[in-house]
C-alpha positions as a LaTeX table, in Angstrom:
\begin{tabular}{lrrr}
\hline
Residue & $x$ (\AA) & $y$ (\AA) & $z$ (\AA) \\
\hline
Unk1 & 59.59 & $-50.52$ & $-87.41$ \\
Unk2 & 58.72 & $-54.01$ & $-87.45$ \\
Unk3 & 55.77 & $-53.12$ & $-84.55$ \\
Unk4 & 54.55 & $-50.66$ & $-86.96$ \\
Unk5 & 54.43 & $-52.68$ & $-90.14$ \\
Unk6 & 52.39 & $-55.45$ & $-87.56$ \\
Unk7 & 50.34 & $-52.78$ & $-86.53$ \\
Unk8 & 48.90 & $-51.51$ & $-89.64$ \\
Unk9 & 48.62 & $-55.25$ & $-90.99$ \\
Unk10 & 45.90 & $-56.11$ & $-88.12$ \\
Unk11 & 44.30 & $-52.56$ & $-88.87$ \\
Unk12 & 43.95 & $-53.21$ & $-92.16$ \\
Unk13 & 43.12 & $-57.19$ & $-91.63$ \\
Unk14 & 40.42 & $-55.74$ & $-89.27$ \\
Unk15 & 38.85 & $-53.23$ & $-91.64$ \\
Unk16 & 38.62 & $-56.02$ & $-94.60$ \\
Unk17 & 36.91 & $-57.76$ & $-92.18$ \\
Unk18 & 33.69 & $-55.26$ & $-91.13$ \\
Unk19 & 33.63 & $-54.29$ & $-94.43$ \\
Unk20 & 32.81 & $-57.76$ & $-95.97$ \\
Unk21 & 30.25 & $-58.58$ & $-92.65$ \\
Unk22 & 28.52 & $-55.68$ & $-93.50$ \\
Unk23 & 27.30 & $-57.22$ & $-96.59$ \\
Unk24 & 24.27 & $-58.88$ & $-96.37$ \\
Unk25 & 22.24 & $-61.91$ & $-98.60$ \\
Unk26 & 19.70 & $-60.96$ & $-100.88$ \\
Unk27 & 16.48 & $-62.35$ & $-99.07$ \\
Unk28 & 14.56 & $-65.13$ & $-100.52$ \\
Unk29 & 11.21 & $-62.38$ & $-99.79$ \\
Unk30 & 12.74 & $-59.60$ & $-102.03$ \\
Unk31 & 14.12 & $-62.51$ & $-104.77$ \\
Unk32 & 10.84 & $-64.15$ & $-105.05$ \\
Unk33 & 8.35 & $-60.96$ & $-105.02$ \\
Unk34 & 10.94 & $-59.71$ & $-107.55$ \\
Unk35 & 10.26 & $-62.57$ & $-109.93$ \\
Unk36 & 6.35 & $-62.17$ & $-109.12$ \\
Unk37 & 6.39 & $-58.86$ & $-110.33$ \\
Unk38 & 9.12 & $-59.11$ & $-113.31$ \\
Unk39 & 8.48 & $-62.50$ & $-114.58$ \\
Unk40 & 9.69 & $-61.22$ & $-118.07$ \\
Unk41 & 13.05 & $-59.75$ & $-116.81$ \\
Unk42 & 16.60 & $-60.17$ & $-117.92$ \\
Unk43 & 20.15 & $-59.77$ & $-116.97$ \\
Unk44 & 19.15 & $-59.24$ & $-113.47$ \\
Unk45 & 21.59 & $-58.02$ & $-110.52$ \\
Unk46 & 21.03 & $-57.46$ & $-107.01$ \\
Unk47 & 22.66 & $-54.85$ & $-104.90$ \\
Unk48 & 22.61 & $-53.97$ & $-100.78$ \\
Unk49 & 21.60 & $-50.04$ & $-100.56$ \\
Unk50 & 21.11 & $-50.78$ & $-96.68$ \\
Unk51 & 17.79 & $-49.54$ & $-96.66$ \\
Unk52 & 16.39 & $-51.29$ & $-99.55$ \\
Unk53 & 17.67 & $-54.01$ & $-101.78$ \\
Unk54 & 17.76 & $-53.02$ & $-105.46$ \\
Unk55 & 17.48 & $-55.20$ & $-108.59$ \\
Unk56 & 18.65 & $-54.16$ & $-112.30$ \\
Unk57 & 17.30 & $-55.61$ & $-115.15$ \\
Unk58 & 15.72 & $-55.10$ & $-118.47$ \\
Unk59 & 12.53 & $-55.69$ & $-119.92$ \\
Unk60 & 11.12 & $-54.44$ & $-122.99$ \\
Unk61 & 13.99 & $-52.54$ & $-124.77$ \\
Unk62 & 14.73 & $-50.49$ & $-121.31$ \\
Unk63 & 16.66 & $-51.21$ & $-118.44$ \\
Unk64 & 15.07 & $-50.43$ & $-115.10$ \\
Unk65 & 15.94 & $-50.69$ & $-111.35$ \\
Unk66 & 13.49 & $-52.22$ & $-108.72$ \\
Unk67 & 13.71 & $-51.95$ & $-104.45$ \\
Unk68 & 12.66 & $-53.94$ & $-102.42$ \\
Unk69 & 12.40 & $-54.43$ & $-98.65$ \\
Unk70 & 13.97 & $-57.42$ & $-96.60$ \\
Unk71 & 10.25 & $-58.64$ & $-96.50$ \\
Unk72 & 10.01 & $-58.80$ & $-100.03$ \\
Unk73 & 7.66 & $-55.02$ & $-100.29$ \\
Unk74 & 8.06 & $-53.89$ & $-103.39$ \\
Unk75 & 8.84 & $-49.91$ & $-102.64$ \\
Unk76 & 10.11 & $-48.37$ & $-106.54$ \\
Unk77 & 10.68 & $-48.94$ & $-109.99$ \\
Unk78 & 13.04 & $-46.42$ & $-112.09$ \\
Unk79 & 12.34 & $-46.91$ & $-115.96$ \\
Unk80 & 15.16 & $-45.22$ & $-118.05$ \\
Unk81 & 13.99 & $-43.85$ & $-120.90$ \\
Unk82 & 14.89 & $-41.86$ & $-123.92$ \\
Unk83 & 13.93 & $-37.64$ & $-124.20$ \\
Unk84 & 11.27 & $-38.98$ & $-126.76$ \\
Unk85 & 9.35 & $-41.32$ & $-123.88$ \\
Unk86 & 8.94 & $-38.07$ & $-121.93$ \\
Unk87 & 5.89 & $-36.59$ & $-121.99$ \\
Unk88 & 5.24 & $-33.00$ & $-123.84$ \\
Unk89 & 3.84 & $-31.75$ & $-120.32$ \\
Unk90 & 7.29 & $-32.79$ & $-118.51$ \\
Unk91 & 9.32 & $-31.16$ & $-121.13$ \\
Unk92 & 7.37 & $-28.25$ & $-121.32$ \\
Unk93 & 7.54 & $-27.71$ & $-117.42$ \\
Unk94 & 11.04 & $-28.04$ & $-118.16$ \\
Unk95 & 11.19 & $-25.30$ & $-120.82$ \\
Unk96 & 9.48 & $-23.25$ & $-118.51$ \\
Unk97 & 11.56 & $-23.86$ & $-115.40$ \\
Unk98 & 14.57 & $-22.07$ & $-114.02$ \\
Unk99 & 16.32 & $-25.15$ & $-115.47$ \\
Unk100 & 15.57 & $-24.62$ & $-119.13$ \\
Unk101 & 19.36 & $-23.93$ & $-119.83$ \\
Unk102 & 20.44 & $-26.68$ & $-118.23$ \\
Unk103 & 21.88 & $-30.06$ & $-120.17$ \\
Unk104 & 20.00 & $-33.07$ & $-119.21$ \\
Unk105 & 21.74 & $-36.32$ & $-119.45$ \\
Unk106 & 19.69 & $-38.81$ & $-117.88$ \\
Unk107 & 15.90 & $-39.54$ & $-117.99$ \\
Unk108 & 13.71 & $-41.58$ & $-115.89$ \\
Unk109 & 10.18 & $-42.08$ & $-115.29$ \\
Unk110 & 9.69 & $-43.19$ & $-111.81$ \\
Unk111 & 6.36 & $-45.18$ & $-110.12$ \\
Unk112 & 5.83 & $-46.05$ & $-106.50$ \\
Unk113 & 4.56 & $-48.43$ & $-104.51$ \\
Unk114 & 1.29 & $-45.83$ & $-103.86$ \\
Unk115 & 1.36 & $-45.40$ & $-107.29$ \\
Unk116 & 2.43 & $-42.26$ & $-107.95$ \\
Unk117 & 4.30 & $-41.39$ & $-111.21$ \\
Unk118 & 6.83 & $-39.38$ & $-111.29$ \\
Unk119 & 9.81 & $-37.83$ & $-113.82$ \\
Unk120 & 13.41 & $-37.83$ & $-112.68$ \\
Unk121 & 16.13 & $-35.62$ & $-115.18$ \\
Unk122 & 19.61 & $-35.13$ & $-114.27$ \\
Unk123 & 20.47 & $-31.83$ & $-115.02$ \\
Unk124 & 24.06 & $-30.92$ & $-115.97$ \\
Unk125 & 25.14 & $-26.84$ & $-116.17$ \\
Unk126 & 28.69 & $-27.46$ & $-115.05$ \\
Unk127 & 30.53 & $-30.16$ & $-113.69$ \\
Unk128 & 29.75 & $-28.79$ & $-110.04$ \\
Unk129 & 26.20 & $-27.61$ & $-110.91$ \\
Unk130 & 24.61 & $-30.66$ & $-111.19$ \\
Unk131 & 20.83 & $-31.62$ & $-109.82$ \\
Unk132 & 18.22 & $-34.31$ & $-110.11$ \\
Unk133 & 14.92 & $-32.64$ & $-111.26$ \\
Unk134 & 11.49 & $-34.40$ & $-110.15$ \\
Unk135 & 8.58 & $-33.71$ & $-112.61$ \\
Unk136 & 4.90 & $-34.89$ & $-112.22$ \\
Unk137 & 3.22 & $-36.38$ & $-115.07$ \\
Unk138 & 1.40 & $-32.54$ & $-115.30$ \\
Unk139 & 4.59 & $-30.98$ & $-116.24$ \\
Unk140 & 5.44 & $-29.58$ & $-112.54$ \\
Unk141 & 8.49 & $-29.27$ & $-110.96$ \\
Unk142 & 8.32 & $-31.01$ & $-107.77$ \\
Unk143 & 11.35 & $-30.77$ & $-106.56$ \\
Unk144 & 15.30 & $-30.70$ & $-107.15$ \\
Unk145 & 18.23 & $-32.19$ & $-105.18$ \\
Unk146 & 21.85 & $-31.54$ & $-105.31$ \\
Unk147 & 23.74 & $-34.07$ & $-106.65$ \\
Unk148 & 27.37 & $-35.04$ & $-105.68$ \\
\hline
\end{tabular}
């Protein structure tokens, strides 16, 4: 019993221990090109999403998240914003979509790095029907992607 007890101590001991090497400093690159490009922001937060490093903040009345690359590349910004931001082309692409029964709960307008613009919605019709819909500024559905 007592061999047991020892065992699962160092297994456990061991896991604790990958799990906190795994996480990984903010760089300096991705800090600094941050402030660059957000000099205005508040209540900022970093996170480690492995293939990007991610800031929240907010700036002007709306909270946003930002990525980043480990050399500092900015690659996304996510601007929540309220069903009254949206444009009337998104929503009406969204009236006329399959989706036009759905619930949507969340609302972002999303720009990248090559400076495209583009509408995320998550879309609620049960609590295992649930999607992210992608809308150009045009009002067309790009896209839509299972959600967990």
């Amino acid at each position: 019993m007592k061999k047991i007890v020892a065992l699962m101590l160092m297994a456990g001991l061991i896991f604790i221990s990958s799990v906190s090497a795994q996480i990984r400093k903010i760089p300096a690159a991705a800090t600094s090109a941050f402030t660059t490009k957000f000099p205005d922001a508040k209540n900022v937060s970093w996170t480690d999403k492995i293939t990007a490093f991610e800031a929240d903040f907010d700036m002007d009345t709306h909270h946003y998240q930002s990525s980043f690359n480990s050399k500092g590349e900015w690659k996304k910004t996510e601007k929540t914003i309220t069903e009254d931001e949206v444009p009337i082309m998104v929503k009406d692409g969204l009236a006329k979509s399959k989706y036009t029964e759905w619930k949507i709960t969340s609302w972002k307008e999303v720009t990248y790095k090559d400076g495209k613009l583009e509408y995320r919605l998550f879309a609620k019709k049960t609590d295992i029907q649930k999607k992210y819909l992608y809308f150009n500024d045009k009002g067309q559905l790009l896209r839509d992607t299972i959600t967990l």
